Amino acid sequence: MIVTLTSAEMLRQWQTSLGMLPARDGLQIIRTDGVDTDAVIRRAMRLWYAQLLRSADPALLPVSDIAAELVPHTDASGYLTIDLPDSCVRLLSVKLFGWLRPAAPLAPAHADAAIGLLASPYGAPGPAEPLAIALPGRVMCLPAIRPQIIEARAVCDPGEEVYTLDDSLLSTIPTTI
């Protein structure tokens, strides 16, 4: 089940996992020469969450359609590129006007064979087999029948103060830092 936690709620989850919760809630110890453990935990928490957004199963993360936020650009060669917003961590699929199905963006390293097909009109991508290639901060799409984005499913970062994820991922919180 997808849950949304505030930064304070996630910090409590991490403190529990790390065994750092105080034994008595009414007791308070203040030191001015110690390490700010909450700041250390918050940094580790943020890095952990960013890694989840980049690599975890999308079924365990919030996926949204960001098509309305995107602006397509067609260049002189007829390729359509879409600049992705900074909050977009991972574009899962894109579907343009006229495409019969969405296309999952290929990483440039995996797109070599598909790019080689562009030289031939017989091997070029068509509406039944569209091509999307992920580039830093943008995606290139073929064919560009009309520069209109129908759907763009993505994993986006909700910001520093919000953690949205499947509750099963809470079990992956480390027990040591």
XYZ file of N, CA and C in Angstrom:
531
model
N 0.841 -1.170 0.000
C 0.000 0.000 0.000
C 0.895 1.246 0.000
N 0.615 2.166 -0.891
C 1.390 3.400 -0.981
C 1.031 4.306 0.202
N 2.066 4.778 0.914
C 1.880 5.681 2.049
C 2.679 6.957 1.796
N 2.248 8.028 2.410
C 2.970 9.290 2.346
C 3.339 9.693 3.765
N 4.626 9.889 3.981
C 5.132 10.273 5.296
C 5.789 11.646 5.203
N 5.635 12.419 6.257
C 6.362 13.685 6.327
C 7.810 13.372 6.684
N 8.649 14.370 6.598
C 10.052 14.191 6.947
C 10.184 13.777 8.415
N 9.377 14.363 9.288
C 9.429 14.020 10.717
C 8.988 12.572 10.948
N 7.964 12.122 10.233
C 7.502 10.742 10.372
C 8.545 9.762 9.850
N 9.200 10.105 8.750
C 10.234 9.229 8.206
C 11.437 9.203 9.145
N 11.777 10.345 9.735
C 12.875 10.394 10.700
C 12.588 9.445 11.869
N 11.363 9.408 12.319
C 10.961 8.502 13.411
C 11.136 7.036 12.974
N 10.772 6.719 11.723
C 10.966 5.370 11.200
C 12.454 4.996 11.217
N 13.293 5.932 10.785
C 14.735 5.681 10.755
C 15.295 5.542 12.170
N 14.865 6.405 13.074
C 15.351 6.310 14.451
C 14.978 4.953 15.052
N 13.781 4.481 14.750
C 13.349 3.166 15.240
C 14.242 2.074 14.660
N 14.479 2.116 13.353
C 15.308 1.111 12.691
C 16.734 1.119 13.222
N 17.248 2.295 13.520
C 18.623 2.428 13.998
C 18.747 2.190 15.505
N 17.606 1.997 16.180
C 17.630 1.801 17.629
C 18.026 3.052 18.379
N 17.618 4.204 17.876
C 18.026 5.478 18.472
C 16.891 6.222 19.157
N 15.748 5.575 19.334
C 14.658 6.239 20.043
C 14.960 6.236 21.529
N 14.658 7.323 22.211
C 14.901 7.338 23.661
C 13.995 6.330 24.372
N 14.510 5.766 25.456
C 13.742 4.775 26.215
C 12.553 5.417 26.926
N 12.696 6.664 27.313
C 11.606 7.376 27.992
C 11.328 8.659 27.239
N 10.080 8.859 26.881
C 9.724 10.062 26.118
C 9.830 11.335 26.944
N 9.698 11.237 28.249
C 9.725 12.430 29.092
C 11.121 12.914 29.409
N 12.141 12.159 29.073
C 13.511 12.496 29.393
C 14.143 13.243 28.231
N 14.819 14.334 28.545
C 15.484 15.097 27.499
C 16.899 15.402 27.934
N 17.856 15.074 27.066
C 19.261 15.359 27.328
C 19.736 16.293 26.234
N 20.336 17.385 26.633
C 20.818 18.371 25.654
C 22.325 18.510 25.823
N 23.034 18.338 24.686
C 24.477 18.539 24.666
C 24.777 19.544 23.567
N 25.729 20.388 23.803
C 26.089 21.371 22.789
C 27.362 20.988 22.034
N 28.040 19.941 22.493
C 29.289 19.543 21.849
C 29.169 18.244 21.070
N 27.974 17.720 20.906
C 27.783 16.433 20.240
C 27.471 16.565 18.762
N 27.312 15.422 18.122
C 26.960 15.353 16.709
C 25.447 15.495 16.572
N 25.017 16.253 15.595
C 23.576 16.385 15.318
C 23.131 15.113 14.592
N 22.730 14.113 15.370
C 22.381 12.814 14.782
C 21.175 12.922 13.854
N 20.224 13.785 14.172
C 19.066 13.934 13.291
C 19.481 14.422 11.909
N 20.444 15.346 11.852
C 20.918 15.845 10.555
C 21.619 14.731 9.779
N 22.383 13.899 10.464
C 23.069 12.775 9.811
C 22.038 11.789 9.273
N 21.021 11.495 10.088
C 19.977 10.562 9.670
C 19.188 11.130 8.494
N 18.838 12.414 8.560
C 18.070 13.040 7.474
C 18.828 12.979 6.147
N 20.127 13.169 6.191
C 20.918 13.078 4.950
C 20.902 11.645 4.413
N 21.100 10.669 5.279
C 21.066 9.264 4.854
C 19.684 8.880 4.332
N 18.649 9.393 4.976
C 17.269 9.130 4.572
C 17.005 9.651 3.163
N 17.485 10.848 2.911
C 17.265 11.480 1.602
C 18.002 10.712 0.506
N 19.241 10.286 0.778
C 20.007 9.512 -0.198
C 19.342 8.158 -0.455
N 18.841 7.521 0.593
C 18.145 6.237 0.481
C 16.898 6.393 -0.393
N 16.118 7.447 -0.136
C 14.890 7.661 -0.894
C 15.187 7.986 -2.358
N 16.193 8.799 -2.600
C 16.563 9.136 -3.979
C 16.971 7.879 -4.743
N 17.690 6.978 -4.087
C 18.086 5.719 -4.719
C 16.854 4.867 -5.020
N 15.889 4.823 -4.108
C 14.651 4.082 -4.353
C 13.914 4.639 -5.568
N 13.818 5.957 -5.660
C 13.117 6.569 -6.788
C 13.783 6.210 -8.115
N 15.113 6.098 -8.100
C 15.843 5.771 -9.335
C 15.763 4.298 -9.702
N 15.667 3.403 -8.699
C 15.863 1.995 -9.033
C 14.791 1.023 -8.555
N 13.929 1.402 -7.647
C 12.932 0.455 -7.127
C 11.853 0.164 -8.169
N 11.175 -0.941 -7.977
C 10.064 -1.339 -8.838
C 9.025 -0.210 -8.858
N 8.659 0.298 -10.031
C 7.688 1.392 -10.101
C 6.344 1.071 -9.430
N 6.003 -0.207 -9.315
C 4.748 -0.584 -8.649
C 4.788 -0.226 -7.160
N 5.985 0.001 -6.618
C 6.137 0.323 -5.204
C 6.337 1.812 -4.964
N 6.228 2.605 -6.024
C 6.473 4.042 -5.943
C 5.290 4.816 -6.523
N 5.199 6.105 -6.192
C 4.132 6.903 -6.797
C 4.455 7.188 -8.267
N 3.564 6.787 -9.138
C 3.731 7.030 -10.574
C 2.625 7.987 -10.999
N 3.003 9.028 -11.717
C 2.004 10.003 -12.150
C 2.156 10.276 -13.643
N 1.088 10.786 -14.220
C 1.100 11.181 -15.626
C 1.471 12.663 -15.676
N 2.651 12.956 -16.212
C 3.145 14.337 -16.244
C 3.018 14.961 -17.634
N 2.196 14.372 -18.494
C 2.064 14.858 -19.880
C 1.690 16.337 -19.940
N 0.824 16.781 -19.046
C 0.375 18.177 -19.063
C 1.507 19.153 -18.749
N 2.547 18.695 -18.066
C 3.671 19.558 -17.685
C 4.743 19.656 -18.774
N 4.669 18.797 -19.775
C 5.743 18.691 -20.757
C 5.453 19.482 -22.020
N 6.528 19.993 -22.627
C 6.416 20.732 -23.883
C 7.313 20.040 -24.910
N 6.719 19.517 -25.995
C 7.538 18.854 -27.020
C 8.158 19.874 -27.978
N 9.344 19.529 -28.484
C 10.056 20.371 -29.445
C 10.472 19.498 -30.621
N 10.186 19.940 -31.842
C 10.624 19.213 -33.030
C 11.814 19.952 -33.620
N 12.904 19.213 -33.878
C 14.076 19.866 -34.465
C 14.053 19.734 -35.991
N 15.079 20.263 -36.635
C 15.139 20.284 -38.100
C 15.163 18.877 -38.711
N 15.656 17.904 -37.981
C 15.731 16.543 -38.512
C 14.407 15.789 -38.363
N 13.440 16.398 -37.688
C 12.138 15.761 -37.521
C 12.006 14.960 -36.242
N 13.063 14.934 -35.436
C 12.981 14.232 -34.153
C 12.258 15.114 -33.150
N 11.481 14.489 -32.317
C 10.767 15.226 -31.284
C 11.492 14.996 -29.961
N 11.822 16.074 -29.281
C 12.437 15.956 -27.960
C 11.525 16.599 -26.928
N 11.578 16.041 -25.741
C 10.763 16.529 -24.635
C 11.701 16.796 -23.468
N 11.723 18.037 -23.001
C 12.505 18.371 -21.815
C 11.718 17.917 -20.591
N 12.399 17.229 -19.668
C 11.749 16.720 -18.472
C 11.916 17.707 -17.318
N 10.910 17.834 -16.464
C 11.051 18.728 -15.314
C 12.091 18.182 -14.326
N 12.658 19.051 -13.520
C 13.677 18.646 -12.556
C 13.156 17.600 -11.573
N 11.870 17.637 -11.288
C 11.296 16.693 -10.323
C 11.171 15.281 -10.897
N 11.285 15.125 -12.208
C 11.157 13.815 -12.848
C 12.450 13.023 -12.644
N 12.350 11.977 -11.847
C 13.504 11.136 -11.569
C 13.657 10.077 -12.654
N 12.520 9.533 -13.095
C 12.567 8.427 -14.056
C 11.301 8.447 -14.900
N 11.462 8.601 -16.210
C 10.335 8.513 -17.132
C 10.147 7.040 -17.467
N 8.955 6.521 -17.191
C 8.683 5.101 -17.405
C 8.161 4.809 -18.803
N 7.299 5.691 -19.313
C 6.763 5.498 -20.665
C 6.234 6.818 -21.189
N 6.204 6.906 -22.504
C 5.668 8.089 -23.173
C 4.854 7.627 -24.372
N 3.769 8.336 -24.635
C 2.941 8.037 -25.807
C 2.595 9.361 -26.473
N 2.916 9.444 -27.761
C 2.623 10.643 -28.540
C 1.371 10.428 -29.383
N 0.856 11.518 -29.905
C -0.289 11.457 -30.799
C 0.042 10.545 -31.978
N -0.875 9.652 -32.310
C -0.711 8.761 -33.445
C -0.026 7.446 -33.129
N 0.610 7.353 -31.968
C 1.253 6.104 -31.592
C 0.191 5.099 -31.160
N 0.377 3.846 -31.511
C -0.564 2.804 -31.138
C -0.316 2.269 -29.733
N 0.856 2.563 -29.192
C 1.189 2.115 -27.840
C 2.250 3.035 -27.247
N 2.364 3.047 -25.934
C 3.435 3.834 -25.314
C 4.793 3.148 -25.523
N 5.842 3.924 -25.403
C 7.203 3.397 -25.512
C 7.952 3.680 -24.216
N 8.657 2.675 -23.729
C 9.536 2.855 -22.572
C 10.853 3.424 -23.083
N 11.328 4.523 -22.505
C 12.588 5.109 -22.983
C 13.768 4.166 -22.777
N 14.563 4.036 -23.815
C 15.781 3.231 -23.750
C 16.937 4.119 -23.325
N 17.827 3.574 -22.537
C 19.057 4.287 -22.213
C 19.905 4.335 -23.477
N 20.677 5.395 -23.684
C 21.485 5.487 -24.909
C 22.354 4.251 -25.150
N 22.870 3.643 -24.098
C 23.712 2.454 -24.259
C 22.924 1.285 -24.850
N 21.640 1.215 -24.570
C 20.799 0.135 -25.077
C 20.089 0.510 -26.380
N 20.243 1.744 -26.800
C 19.529 2.227 -27.979
C 20.352 2.136 -29.262
N 21.586 1.657 -29.173
C 22.457 1.615 -30.354
C 21.825 0.877 -31.525
N 21.268 -0.291 -31.271
C 20.656 -1.070 -32.363
C 19.464 -0.333 -32.947
N 18.654 0.291 -32.080
C 17.481 1.028 -32.561
C 17.900 2.261 -33.352
N 18.960 2.932 -32.923
C 19.440 4.121 -33.633
C 19.973 3.730 -35.014
N 20.590 2.565 -35.112
C 21.087 2.089 -36.400
C 19.972 1.888 -37.416
N 18.772 1.575 -36.932
C 17.633 1.376 -37.831
C 17.122 2.684 -38.435
N 17.476 3.817 -37.842
C 16.983 5.100 -38.335
C 17.485 5.433 -39.733
N 18.586 4.826 -40.153
C 19.151 5.101 -41.469
C 18.303 4.529 -42.594
N 17.476 3.550 -42.282
C 16.657 2.912 -43.313
C 15.189 3.269 -43.133
N 14.510 3.684 -44.216
C 13.082 3.974 -44.078
C 12.278 2.717 -43.738
N 12.841 1.540 -44.006
C 12.139 0.287 -43.723
C 12.299 -0.151 -42.261
N 13.344 0.312 -41.626
C 13.589 -0.078 -40.244
C 13.274 1.008 -39.240
N 12.908 2.185 -39.742
C 12.635 3.312 -38.845
C 11.397 3.038 -37.982
N 11.354 3.601 -36.799
C 10.203 3.403 -35.921
C 8.928 3.953 -36.547
N 7.838 3.282 -36.278
C 6.534 3.717 -36.768
C 5.540 3.744 -35.620
N 4.290 4.066 -35.907
C 3.278 4.170 -34.843
C 3.058 2.873 -34.068
N 3.289 1.729 -34.699
C 3.091 0.451 -34.009
C 4.298 0.080 -33.146
N 5.464 0.562 -33.506
C 6.702 0.282 -32.763
C 7.467 1.589 -32.557
N 6.937 2.498 -31.737
C 7.608 3.785 -31.538
C 8.903 3.630 -30.740
N 9.715 4.656 -30.801
C 11.007 4.644 -30.123
C 11.144 5.885 -29.253
N 11.588 5.687 -28.027
C 11.913 6.781 -27.119
C 13.298 6.499 -26.562
N 14.157 7.505 -26.590
C 15.526 7.358 -26.107
C 15.746 8.379 -24.993
N 16.104 7.882 -23.819
C 16.353 8.750 -22.662
C 17.712 9.421 -22.812
N 17.726 10.725 -22.679
C 18.944 11.517 -22.693
C 18.962 12.324 -21.396
N 20.089 12.872 -20.991
C 20.107 13.646 -19.742
C 19.098 14.801 -19.768
N 18.093 14.729 -18.898
C 17.109 15.794 -18.770
C 16.060 15.868 -19.862
N 16.078 14.934 -20.789
C 15.095 14.967 -21.873
C 14.941 13.582 -22.479
N 13.983 13.452 -23.395
C 13.772 12.193 -24.099
C 13.515 12.519 -25.569
N 14.087 11.703 -26.455
C 13.893 11.873 -27.896
C 12.896 10.810 -28.347
N 11.894 11.218 -29.130
C 10.817 10.309 -29.537
C 10.671 10.262 -31.054
N 10.421 9.048 -31.555
C 10.184 8.827 -32.982
C 9.063 7.813 -33.151
N 8.210 7.929 -34.110
C 8.046 9.013 -35.071
C 7.277 10.182 -34.436
N 7.485 11.338 -35.006
C 6.791 12.537 -34.531
C 5.688 12.876 -35.523
N 4.538 12.257 -35.365
C 3.411 12.481 -36.262
C 2.835 13.871 -36.033
N 2.647 14.209 -34.770
C 2.209 15.542 -34.357
C 2.832 15.783 -32.981
N 3.349 16.972 -32.726
C 3.999 17.202 -31.435
C 2.976 17.345 -30.290
N 2.353 16.241 -29.965
C 1.368 16.237 -28.891
C 1.607 15.008 -28.011
N 1.772 15.262 -26.726
C 2.030 14.177 -25.776
C 0.695 13.718 -25.195
N 0.379 12.458 -25.387
C -0.868 11.885 -24.887
C -0.702 11.421 -23.447
N 0.429 10.777 -23.169
C 0.675 10.224 -21.834
C 2.171 10.204 -21.565
N 2.540 10.488 -20.330
C 3.937 10.391 -19.909
C 3.941 9.952 -18.443
N 4.140 8.656 -18.226
C 4.145 8.102 -16.875
C 5.555 8.223 -16.301
N 5.647 8.775 -15.087
C 6.955 9.026 -14.504
C 6.945 8.854 -12.992
N 8.132 8.573 -12.465
C 8.373 8.598 -11.030
C 8.991 9.961 -10.756
N 8.334 10.734 -9.901
C 8.811 12.081 -9.599
C 9.147 12.215 -8.116
N 10.082 13.091 -7.823
C 10.472 13.365 -6.440
C 9.500 14.392 -5.874
N 8.778 14.046 -4.793
C 7.798 14.987 -4.238
C 8.411 16.135 -3.441
N 9.720 16.126 -3.248
C 10.375 17.208 -2.517
C 11.024 16.712 -1.233
N 11.747 17.597 -0.588
C 12.538 17.257 0.597
C 11.705 16.829 1.804
N 10.486 17.321 1.919
C 9.701 17.104 3.131
C 8.678 15.984 3.031
N 8.614 15.290 1.884
C 7.595 14.261 1.678
C 8.254 12.977 1.168
N 7.802 11.867 1.709
C 8.277 10.551 1.283
C 7.059 9.711 0.941
N 6.879 9.409 -0.340
C 5.753 8.604 -0.793
C 6.309 7.309 -1.378
N 5.863 6.174 -0.828
C 6.376 4.879 -1.237
C 5.478 3.778 -0.704
N 5.669 2.571 -1.203
C 4.937 1.429 -0.685
C 5.486 1.119 0.703
N 4.591 0.807 1.635
C 5.036 0.568 3.005
C 5.986 -0.626 3.128
N 5.991 -1.529 2.147
C 6.931 -2.651 2.185
C 8.383 -2.184 2.057
N 8.611 -1.005 1.435
C 9.969 -0.489 1.277
C 10.547 0.022 2.588
N 9.691 0.248 3.584
C 10.191 0.693 4.887
C 11.082 -0.373 5.530
N 10.880 -1.616 5.127
C 11.722 -2.689 5.671
C 13.141 -2.636 5.125
N 13.387 -1.817 4.109
C 14.734 -1.692 3.546
C 15.538 -0.562 4.199
N 14.940 0.088 5.194
C 15.674 1.122 5.927
C 16.847 0.437 6.623
N 18.063 0.963 6.456
C 19.224 0.315 7.074
C 19.157 0.337 8.608
N 19.845 -0.592 9.206
C 19.896 -0.661 10.672
C 21.188 -0.040 11.202
N 22.076 0.362 10.303
C 23.295 1.089 10.670
C 23.551 2.148 9.609
N 24.271 3.171 10.006
C 24.657 4.211 9.037
C 26.172 4.194 8.930
